[in-house]
Short mmCIF file of C-alpha atoms (C1' of nucleotides) in Angstrom, two decimals:
data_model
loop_
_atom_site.label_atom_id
_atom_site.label_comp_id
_atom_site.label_asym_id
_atom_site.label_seq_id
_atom_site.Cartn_x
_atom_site.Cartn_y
_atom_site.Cartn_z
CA UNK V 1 55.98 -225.00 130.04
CA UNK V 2 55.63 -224.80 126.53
CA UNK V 3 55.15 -221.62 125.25
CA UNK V 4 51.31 -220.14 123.96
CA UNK V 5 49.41 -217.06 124.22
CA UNK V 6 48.59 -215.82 127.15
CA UNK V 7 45.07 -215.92 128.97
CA UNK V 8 43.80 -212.36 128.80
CA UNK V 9 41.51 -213.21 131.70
CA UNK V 10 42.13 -214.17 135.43
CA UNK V 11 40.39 -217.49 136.41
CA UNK V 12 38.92 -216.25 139.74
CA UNK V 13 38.12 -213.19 138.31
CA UNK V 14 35.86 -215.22 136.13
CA UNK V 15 34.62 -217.73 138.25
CA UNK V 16 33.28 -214.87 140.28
CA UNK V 17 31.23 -213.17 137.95
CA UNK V 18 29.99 -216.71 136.80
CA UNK V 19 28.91 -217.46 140.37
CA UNK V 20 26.92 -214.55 140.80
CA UNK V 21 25.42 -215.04 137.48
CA UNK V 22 24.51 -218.71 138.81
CA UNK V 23 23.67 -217.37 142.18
CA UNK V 24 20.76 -214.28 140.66
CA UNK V 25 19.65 -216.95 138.09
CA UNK V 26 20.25 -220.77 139.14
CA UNK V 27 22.09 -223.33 137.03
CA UNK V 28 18.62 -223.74 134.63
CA UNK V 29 18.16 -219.83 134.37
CA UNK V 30 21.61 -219.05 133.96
CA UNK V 31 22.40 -219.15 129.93
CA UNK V 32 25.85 -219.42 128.47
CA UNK V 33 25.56 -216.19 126.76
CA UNK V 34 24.71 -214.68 130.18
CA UNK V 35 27.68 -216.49 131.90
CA UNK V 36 30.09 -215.48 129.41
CA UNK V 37 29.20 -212.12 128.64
CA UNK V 38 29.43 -211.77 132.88
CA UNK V 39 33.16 -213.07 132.72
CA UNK V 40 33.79 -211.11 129.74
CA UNK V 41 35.18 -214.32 127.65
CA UNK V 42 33.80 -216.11 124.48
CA UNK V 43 32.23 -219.62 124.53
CA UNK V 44 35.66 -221.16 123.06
CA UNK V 45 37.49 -220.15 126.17
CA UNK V 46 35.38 -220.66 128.93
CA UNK V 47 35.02 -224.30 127.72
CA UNK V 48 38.85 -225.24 127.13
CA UNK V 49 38.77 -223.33 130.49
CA UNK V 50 36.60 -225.05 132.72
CA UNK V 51 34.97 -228.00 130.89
CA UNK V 52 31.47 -227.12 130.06
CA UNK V 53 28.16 -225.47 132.16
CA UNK V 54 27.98 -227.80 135.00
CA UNK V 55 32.18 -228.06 135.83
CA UNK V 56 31.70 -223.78 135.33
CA UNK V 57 28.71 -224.71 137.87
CA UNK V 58 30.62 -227.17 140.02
CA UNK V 59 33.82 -224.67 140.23
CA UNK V 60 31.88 -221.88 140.86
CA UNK V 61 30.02 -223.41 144.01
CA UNK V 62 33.44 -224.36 145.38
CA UNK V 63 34.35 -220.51 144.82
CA UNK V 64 31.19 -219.71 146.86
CA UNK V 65 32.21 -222.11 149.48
CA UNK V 66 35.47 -221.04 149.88
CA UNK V 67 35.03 -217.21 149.53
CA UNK V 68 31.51 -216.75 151.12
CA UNK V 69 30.90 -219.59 153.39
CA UNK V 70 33.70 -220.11 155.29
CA UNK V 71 34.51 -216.61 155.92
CA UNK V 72 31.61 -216.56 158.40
CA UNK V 73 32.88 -219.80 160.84
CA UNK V 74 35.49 -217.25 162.66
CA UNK V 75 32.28 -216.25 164.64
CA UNK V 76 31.60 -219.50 165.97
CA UNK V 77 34.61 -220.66 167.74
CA UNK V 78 35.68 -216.73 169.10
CA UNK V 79 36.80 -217.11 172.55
CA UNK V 80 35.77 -215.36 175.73
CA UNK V 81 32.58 -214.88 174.17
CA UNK V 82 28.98 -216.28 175.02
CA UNK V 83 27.64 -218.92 172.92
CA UNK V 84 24.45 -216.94 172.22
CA UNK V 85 26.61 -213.88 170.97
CA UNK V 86 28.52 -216.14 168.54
CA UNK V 87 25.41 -217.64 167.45
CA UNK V 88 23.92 -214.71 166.73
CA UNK V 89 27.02 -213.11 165.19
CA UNK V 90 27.59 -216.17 162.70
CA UNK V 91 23.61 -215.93 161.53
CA UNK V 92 23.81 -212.11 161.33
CA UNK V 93 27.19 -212.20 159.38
CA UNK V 94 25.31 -214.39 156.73
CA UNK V 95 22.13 -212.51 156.70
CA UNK V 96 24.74 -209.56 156.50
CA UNK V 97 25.95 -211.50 153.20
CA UNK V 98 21.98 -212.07 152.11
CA UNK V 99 21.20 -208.71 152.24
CA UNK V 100 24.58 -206.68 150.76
CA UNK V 101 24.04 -204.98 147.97
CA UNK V 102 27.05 -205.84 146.44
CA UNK V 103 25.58 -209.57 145.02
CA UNK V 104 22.81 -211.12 143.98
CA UNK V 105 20.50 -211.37 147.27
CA UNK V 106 19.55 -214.29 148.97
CA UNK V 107 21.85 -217.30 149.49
CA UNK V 108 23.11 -219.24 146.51
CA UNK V 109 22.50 -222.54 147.54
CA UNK V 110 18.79 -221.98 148.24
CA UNK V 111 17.65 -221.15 144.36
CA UNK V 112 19.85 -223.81 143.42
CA UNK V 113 18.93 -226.58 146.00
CA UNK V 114 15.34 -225.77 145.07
CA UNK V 115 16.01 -226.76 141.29
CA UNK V 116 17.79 -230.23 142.58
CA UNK V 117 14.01 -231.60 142.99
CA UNK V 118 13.01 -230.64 139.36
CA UNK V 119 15.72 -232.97 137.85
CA UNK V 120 17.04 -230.76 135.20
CA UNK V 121 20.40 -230.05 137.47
CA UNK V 122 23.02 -232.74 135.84
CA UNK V 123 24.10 -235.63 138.40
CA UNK V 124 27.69 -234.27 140.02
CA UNK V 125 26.34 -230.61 140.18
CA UNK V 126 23.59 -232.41 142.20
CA UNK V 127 25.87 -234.59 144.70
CA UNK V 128 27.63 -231.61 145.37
CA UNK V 129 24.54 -229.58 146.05
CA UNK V 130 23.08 -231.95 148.85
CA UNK V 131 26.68 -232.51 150.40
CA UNK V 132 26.74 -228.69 150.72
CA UNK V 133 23.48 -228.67 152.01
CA UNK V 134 24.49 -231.26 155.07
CA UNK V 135 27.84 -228.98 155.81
CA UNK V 136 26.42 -226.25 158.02
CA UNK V 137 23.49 -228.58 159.79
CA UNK V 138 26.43 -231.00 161.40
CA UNK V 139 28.77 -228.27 162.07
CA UNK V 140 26.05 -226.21 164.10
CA UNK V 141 24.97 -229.45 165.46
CA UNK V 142 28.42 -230.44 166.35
CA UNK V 143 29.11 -227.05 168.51
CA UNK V 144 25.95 -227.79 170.35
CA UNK V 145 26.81 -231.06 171.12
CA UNK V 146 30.67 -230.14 172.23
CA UNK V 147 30.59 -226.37 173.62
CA UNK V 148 31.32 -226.22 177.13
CA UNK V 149 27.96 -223.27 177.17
CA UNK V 150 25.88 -225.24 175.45
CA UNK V 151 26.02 -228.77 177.60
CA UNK V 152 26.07 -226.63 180.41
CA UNK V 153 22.90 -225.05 179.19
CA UNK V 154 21.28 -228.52 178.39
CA UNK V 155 21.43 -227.81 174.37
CA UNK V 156 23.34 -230.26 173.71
CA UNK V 157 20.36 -232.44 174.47
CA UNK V 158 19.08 -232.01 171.28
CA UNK V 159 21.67 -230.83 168.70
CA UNK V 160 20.93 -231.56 165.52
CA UNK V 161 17.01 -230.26 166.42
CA UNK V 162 18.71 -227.18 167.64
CA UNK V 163 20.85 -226.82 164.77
CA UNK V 164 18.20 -227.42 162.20
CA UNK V 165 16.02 -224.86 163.74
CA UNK V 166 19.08 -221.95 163.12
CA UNK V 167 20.23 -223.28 159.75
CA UNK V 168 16.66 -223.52 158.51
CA UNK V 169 15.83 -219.73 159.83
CA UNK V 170 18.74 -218.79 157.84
CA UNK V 171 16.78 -220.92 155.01
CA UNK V 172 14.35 -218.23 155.68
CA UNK V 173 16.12 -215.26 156.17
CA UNK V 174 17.71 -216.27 152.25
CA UNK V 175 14.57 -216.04 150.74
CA UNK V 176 13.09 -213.21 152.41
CA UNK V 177 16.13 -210.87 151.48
CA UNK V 178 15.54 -211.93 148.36
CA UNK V 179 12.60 -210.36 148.56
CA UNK V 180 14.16 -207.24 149.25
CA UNK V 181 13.28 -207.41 153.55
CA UNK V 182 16.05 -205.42 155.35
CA UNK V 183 18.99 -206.90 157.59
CA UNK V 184 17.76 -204.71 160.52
CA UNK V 185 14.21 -206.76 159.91
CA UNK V 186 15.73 -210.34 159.70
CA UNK V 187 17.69 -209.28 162.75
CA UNK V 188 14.68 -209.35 164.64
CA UNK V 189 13.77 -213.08 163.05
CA UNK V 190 17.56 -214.64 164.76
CA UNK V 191 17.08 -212.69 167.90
CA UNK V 192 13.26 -214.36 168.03
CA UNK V 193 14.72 -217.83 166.77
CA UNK V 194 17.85 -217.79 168.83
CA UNK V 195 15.74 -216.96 172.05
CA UNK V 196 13.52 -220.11 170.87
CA UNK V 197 16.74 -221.94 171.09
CA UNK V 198 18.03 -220.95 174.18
CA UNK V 199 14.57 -221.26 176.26
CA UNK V 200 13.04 -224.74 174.34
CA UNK V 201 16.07 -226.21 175.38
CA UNK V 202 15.81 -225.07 179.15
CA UNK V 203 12.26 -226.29 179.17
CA UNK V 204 13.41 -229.87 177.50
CA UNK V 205 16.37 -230.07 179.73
CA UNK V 206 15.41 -228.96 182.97
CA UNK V 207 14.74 -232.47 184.59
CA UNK V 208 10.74 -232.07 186.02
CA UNK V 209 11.04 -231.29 189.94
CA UNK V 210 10.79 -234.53 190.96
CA UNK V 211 7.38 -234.07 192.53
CA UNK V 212 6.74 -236.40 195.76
CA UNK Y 1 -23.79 -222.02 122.61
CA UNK Y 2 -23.31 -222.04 119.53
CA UNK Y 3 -21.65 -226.15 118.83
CA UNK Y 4 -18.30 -227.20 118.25
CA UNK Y 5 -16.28 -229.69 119.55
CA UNK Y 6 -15.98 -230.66 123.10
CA UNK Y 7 -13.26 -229.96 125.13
CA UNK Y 8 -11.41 -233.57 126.20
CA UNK Y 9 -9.89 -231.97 128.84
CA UNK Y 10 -10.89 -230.53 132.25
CA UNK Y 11 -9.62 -227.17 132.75
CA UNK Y 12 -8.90 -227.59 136.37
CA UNK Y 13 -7.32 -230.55 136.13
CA UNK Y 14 -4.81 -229.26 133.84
CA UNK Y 15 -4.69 -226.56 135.59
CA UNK Y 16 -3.62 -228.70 138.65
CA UNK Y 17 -0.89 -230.74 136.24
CA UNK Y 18 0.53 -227.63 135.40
CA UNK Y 19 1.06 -226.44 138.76
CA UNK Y 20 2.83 -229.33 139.68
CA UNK Y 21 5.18 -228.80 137.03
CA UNK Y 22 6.11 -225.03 137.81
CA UNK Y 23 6.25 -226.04 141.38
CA UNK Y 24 8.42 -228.79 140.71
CA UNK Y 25 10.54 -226.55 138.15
CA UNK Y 26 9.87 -223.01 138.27
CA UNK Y 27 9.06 -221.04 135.75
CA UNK Y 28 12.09 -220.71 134.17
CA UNK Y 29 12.48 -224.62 134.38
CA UNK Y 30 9.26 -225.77 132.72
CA UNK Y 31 8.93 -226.47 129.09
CA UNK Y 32 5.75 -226.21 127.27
CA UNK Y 33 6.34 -229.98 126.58
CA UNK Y 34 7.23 -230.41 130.34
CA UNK Y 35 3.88 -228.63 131.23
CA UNK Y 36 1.49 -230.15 128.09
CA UNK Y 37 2.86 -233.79 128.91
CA UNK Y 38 1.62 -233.26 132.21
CA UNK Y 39 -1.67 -231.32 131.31
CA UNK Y 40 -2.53 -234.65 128.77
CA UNK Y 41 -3.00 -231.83 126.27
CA UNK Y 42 -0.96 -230.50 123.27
CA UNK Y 43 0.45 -226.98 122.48
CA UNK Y 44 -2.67 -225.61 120.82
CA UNK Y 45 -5.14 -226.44 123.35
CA UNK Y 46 -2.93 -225.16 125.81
CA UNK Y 47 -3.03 -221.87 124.05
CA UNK Y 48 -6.45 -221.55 122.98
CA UNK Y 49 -7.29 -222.14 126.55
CA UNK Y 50 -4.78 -220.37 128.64
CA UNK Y 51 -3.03 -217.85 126.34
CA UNK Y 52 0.31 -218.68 126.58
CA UNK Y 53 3.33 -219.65 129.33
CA UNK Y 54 3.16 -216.70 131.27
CA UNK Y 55 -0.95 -216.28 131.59
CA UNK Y 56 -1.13 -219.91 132.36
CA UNK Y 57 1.56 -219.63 134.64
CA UNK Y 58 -0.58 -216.60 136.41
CA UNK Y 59 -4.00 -218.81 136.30
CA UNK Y 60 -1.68 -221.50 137.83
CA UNK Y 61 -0.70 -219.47 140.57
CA UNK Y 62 -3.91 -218.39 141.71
CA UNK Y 63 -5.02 -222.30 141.39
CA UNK Y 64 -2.21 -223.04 143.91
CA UNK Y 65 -3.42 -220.06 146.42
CA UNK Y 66 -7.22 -220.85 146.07
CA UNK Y 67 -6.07 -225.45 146.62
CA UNK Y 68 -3.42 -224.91 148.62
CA UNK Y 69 -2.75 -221.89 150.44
CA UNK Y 70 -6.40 -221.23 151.93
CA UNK Y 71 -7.36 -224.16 153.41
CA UNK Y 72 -4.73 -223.32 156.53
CA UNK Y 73 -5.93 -220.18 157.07
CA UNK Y 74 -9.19 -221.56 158.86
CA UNK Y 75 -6.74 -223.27 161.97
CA UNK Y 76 -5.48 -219.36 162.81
CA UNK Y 77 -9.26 -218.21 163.66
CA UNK Y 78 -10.28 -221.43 165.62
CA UNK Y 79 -12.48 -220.60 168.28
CA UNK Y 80 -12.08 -221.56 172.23
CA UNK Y 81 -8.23 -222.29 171.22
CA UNK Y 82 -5.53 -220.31 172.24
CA UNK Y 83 -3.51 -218.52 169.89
CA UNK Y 84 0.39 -220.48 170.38
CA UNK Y 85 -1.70 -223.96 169.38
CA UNK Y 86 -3.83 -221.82 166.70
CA UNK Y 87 -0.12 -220.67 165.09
CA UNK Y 88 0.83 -224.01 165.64
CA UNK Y 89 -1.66 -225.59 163.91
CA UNK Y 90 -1.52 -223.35 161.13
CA UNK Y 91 1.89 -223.87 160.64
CA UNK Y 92 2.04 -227.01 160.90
CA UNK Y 93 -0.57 -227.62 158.37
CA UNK Y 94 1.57 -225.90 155.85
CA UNK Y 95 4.34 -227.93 157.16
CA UNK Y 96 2.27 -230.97 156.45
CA UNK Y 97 1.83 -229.48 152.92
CA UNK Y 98 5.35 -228.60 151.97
CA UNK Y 99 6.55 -232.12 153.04
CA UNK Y 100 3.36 -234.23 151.07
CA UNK Y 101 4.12 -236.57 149.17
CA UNK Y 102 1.58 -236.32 147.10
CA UNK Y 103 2.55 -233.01 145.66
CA UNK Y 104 6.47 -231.27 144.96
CA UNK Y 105 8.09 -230.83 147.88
CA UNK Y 106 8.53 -227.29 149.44
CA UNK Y 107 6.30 -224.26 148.36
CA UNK Y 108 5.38 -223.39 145.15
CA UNK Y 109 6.38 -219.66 146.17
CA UNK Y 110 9.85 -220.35 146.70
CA UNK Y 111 11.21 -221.33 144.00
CA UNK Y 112 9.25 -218.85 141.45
CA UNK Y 113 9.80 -216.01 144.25
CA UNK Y 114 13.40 -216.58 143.72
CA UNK Y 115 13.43 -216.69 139.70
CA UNK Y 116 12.02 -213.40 139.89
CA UNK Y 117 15.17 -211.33 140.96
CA UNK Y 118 17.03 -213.42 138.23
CA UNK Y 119 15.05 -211.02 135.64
CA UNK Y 120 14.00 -213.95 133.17
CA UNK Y 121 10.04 -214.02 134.97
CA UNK Y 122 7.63 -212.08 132.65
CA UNK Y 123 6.33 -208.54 134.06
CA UNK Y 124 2.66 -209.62 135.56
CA UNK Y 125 3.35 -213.01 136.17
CA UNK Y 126 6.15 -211.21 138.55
CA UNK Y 127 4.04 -208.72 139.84
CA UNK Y 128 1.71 -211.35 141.30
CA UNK Y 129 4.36 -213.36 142.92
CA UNK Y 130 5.17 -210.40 144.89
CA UNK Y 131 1.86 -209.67 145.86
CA UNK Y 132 1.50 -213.37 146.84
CA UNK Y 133 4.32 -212.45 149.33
CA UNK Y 134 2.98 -210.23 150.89
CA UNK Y 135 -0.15 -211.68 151.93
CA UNK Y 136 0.38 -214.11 155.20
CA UNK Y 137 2.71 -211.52 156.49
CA UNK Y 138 0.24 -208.88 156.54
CA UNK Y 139 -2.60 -211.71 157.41
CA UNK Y 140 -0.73 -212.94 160.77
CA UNK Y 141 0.64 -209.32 161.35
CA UNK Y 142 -3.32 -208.12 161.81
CA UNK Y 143 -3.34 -211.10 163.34
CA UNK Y 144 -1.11 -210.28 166.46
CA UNK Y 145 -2.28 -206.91 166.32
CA UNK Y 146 -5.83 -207.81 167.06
CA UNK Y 147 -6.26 -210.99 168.33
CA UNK Y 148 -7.52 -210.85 172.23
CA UNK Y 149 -4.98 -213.01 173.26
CA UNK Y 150 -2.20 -211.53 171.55
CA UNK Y 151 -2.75 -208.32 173.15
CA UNK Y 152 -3.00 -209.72 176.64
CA UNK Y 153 0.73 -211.04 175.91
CA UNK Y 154 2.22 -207.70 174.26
CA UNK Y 155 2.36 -209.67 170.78
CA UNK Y 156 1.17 -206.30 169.38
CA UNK Y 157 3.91 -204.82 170.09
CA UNK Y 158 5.62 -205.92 167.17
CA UNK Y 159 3.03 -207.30 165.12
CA UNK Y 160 4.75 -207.30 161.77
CA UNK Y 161 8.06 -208.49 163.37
CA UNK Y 162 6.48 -211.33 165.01
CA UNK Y 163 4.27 -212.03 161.71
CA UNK Y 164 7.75 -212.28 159.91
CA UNK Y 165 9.21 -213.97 162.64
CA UNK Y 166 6.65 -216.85 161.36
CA UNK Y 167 6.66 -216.72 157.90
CA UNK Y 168 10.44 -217.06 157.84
CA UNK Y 169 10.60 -220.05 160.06
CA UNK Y 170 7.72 -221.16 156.90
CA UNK Y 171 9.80 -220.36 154.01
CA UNK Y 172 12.53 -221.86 155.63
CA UNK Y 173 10.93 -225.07 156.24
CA UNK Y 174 9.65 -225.05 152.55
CA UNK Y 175 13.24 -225.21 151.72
CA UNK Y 176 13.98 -228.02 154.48
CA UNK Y 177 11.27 -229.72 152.96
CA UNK Y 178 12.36 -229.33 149.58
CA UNK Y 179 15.79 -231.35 150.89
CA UNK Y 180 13.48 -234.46 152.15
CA UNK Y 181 13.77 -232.90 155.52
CA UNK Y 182 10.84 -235.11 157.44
CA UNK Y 183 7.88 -233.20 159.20
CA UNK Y 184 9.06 -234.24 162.23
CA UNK Y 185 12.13 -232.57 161.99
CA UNK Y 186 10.37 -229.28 161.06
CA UNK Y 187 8.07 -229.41 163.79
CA UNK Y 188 10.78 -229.31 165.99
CA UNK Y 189 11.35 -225.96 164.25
CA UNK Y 190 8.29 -224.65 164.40
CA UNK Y 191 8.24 -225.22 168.20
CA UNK Y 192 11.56 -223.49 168.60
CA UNK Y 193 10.46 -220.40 166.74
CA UNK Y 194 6.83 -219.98 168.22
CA UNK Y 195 8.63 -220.27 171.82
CA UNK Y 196 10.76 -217.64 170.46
CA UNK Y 197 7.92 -215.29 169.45
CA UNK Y 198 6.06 -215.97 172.67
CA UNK Y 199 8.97 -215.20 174.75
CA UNK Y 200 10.99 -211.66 172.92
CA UNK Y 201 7.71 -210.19 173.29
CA UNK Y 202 7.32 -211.09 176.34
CA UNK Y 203 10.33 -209.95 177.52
CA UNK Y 204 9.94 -206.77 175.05
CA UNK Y 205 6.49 -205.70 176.30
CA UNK Y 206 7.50 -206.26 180.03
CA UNK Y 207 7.88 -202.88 181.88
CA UNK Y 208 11.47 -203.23 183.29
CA UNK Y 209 10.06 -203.07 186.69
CA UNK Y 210 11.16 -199.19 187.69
CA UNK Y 211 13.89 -199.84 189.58
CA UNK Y 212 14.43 -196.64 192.37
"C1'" DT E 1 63.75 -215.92 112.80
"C1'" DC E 2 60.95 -219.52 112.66
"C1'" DC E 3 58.43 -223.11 114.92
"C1'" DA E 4 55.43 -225.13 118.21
"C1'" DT E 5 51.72 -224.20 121.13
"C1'" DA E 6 48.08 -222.11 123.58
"C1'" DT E 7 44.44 -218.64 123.50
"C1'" DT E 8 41.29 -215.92 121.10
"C1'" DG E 9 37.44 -214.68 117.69
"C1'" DT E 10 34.12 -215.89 114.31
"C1'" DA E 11 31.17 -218.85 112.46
"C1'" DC E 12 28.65 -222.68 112.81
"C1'" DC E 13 25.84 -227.06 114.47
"C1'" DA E 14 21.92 -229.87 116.10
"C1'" DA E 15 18.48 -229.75 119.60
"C1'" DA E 16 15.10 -227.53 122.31
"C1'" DG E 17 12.87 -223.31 123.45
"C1'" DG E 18 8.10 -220.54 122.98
"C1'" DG E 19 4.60 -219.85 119.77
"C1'" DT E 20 1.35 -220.59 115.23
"C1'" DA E 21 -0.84 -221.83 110.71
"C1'" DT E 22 -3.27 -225.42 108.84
"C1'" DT E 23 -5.70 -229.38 108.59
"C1'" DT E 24 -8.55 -232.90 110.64
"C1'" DT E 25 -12.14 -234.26 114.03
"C1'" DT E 26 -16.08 -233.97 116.51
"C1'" DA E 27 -20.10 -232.05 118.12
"C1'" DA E 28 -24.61 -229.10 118.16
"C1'" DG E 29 -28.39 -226.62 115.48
"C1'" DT E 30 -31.23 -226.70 111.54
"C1'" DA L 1 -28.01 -235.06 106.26
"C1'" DC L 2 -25.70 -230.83 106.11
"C1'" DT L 3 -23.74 -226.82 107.74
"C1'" DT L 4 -21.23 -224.29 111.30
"C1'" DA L 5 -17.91 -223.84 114.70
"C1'" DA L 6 -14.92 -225.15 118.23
"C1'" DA L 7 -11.34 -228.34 119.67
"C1'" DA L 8 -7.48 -231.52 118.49
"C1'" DA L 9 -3.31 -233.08 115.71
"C1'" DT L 10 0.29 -232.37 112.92
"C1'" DA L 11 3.57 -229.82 111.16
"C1'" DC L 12 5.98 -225.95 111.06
"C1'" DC L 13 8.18 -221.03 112.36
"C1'" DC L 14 12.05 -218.41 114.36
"C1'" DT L 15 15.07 -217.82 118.32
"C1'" DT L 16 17.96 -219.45 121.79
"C1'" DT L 17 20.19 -223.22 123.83
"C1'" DG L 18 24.69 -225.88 125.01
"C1'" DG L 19 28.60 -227.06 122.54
"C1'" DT L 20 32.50 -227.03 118.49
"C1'" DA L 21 35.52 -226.47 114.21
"C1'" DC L 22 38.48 -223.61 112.37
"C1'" DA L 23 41.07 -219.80 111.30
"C1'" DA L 24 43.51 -215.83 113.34
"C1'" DT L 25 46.62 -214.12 116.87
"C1'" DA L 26 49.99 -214.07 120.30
"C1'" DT L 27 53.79 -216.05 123.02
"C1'" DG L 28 58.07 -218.59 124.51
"C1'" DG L 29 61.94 -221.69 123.08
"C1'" DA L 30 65.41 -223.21 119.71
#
DNA sequence: TCCATATTGTACCAAAGGGTATTTTTAAGT
DNA sequence: ACTTAAAAATACCCTTTGGTACAATATGGA
């Protein structure tokens, strides 16, 4: 180490407050004067400090990953506890995240992943985007296709259909608490899709009664 | 009439081009030039005849509900079909829509419903997006609240839960869609959540049979 | 103490943003 | 043919955009 002044600001301190300026406004919407004046740094620093707009962008969806994603996984794997419960309690923990008052509403990813198709989000920020996108579709797909419960219960039949049907109603849920819709509300939307879940599958599965 | 020159361009046709470009981009995302390339006009015309970025933005909007949003609505009042296939066919139709290739992917709604918490979406042009939102979920909550059929199978019994039950599973498809998800895929989804309507109410509404 | 170095703060740049003033066309009415 | 008026084209306005140069300010090491 060489000696220098010291940074007056804490990186994830910043990275936070850029994040939730990316996550209320998108990577178009989201100005450098907003992102700055949110981390409470000048231009000069936040560029010898992370690069330029998209590695802020880039480093700020790995922040979101790390400190609002994963946090809800725990859920999923809990033991001694039905697979429908852990379902429902990894979907409610992120609609709990949607809705909280505390950050912008809605999921980041789903403002963001919308602006992907308009072009004007640079080419890594993209990649990164889609990758993120495919992360929670073979992970849910993956638990139906290895949980004890769910072969037992004939969902692993269809996994990735399965899956896709709970990550895209949290799709939904995003943008409806971003319209302001209560938790207790979208509550009612997992409990309908999860029991669409749990009773297409017995349907698909159950092998016809081999009639005579 | 009192002469002048004649307009080169058709004003629904632009009005069309334009659309496309806010759905494609938002409204924070689309440039004048991004919007008058696509109209085939320049920035003058497009003022004289629409008033500026937010009021064509507004006439846009309405362009997209009267083109694209209406024409579903006809499948949900279908006569001699029951209501599951009448949802399904409804839904699916704006499945079929939000996956065309002949238009942006996803729904026009989503993208601008989510710029609008970001703060950087003019006051009326705002206003209207909201109201926008409200519409199918008040249209398919009268919906199970009155339909015949619905009744018979204790849909009413949570009309507006079951009517956002749907439009969720919609705006998350919109966003599937958006991510080159195929129609196939979403049906799938679809499927999963009308089973899931059909059966919580069903379970809801029945009387747990008084046990002694 | 003085130097090297890293971070700040201010001022600035070229490009693109939304929006107009002005001129040039083109058409209808007389 | 000539006027009138509406649309189109060009050029321009100011502000904001992402991004930098440069001077001022701290800090640790010698």
């Amino acid at each position: 180490m060489v000696s220098g002044r010291k940074r007056k600001f804490n990186e994830q301190t910043a990275l936070q407050a850029a994040m939730e300026v990316f996550w209320a406004k998108g990577f178009v919407g989201a100005s450098l004067t907003d992102l700055t004046k949110s981390m409470n740094i000048n231009k000069p620093s936040m560029y010898s400090a992370f690069g330029n707009k998209e590695s802020l962008f880039i480093k700020a969806t790995q922040h979101y990953i790390e400190n609002n994603m994963k946090a809800h996984l725990g859920a999923l794997y809990a033991a001694n506890i039905p697979l429908k419960t852990r379902l429902k309690n990894y979907m409610m923990s992120i609609v709990g995240m949607q809705c909280s008052t505390e950050q912008p509403k809605g999921c980041y990813l789903v403002l963001c992943q919308s602006e992907v198709a308009g072009g004007d989000i640079p080419a890594e920020a993209a990649k990164l985007l889609i990758k993120i996108e495919a992360a929670p579709k073979t992970l849910l797909a993956e638990l139906f296709s290895t949980d004890k419960e769910a072969i037992s219960l004939g969902l692993n039949e269809n996994s990735t259909g399965n899956a896709l049907s709970l990550y895209t109603a949290l799709k939904g849920t995003a943008s409806m608490a971003r319209s302001k819709v209560p938790p207790t509300e979208l509550e009612f939307v997992i409990d309908t899709m999860l029991t669409g879940v749990f009773n297409t599958s017995k349907n698909h599965t159950a092998p016809s009664p081999k009639s005579p």
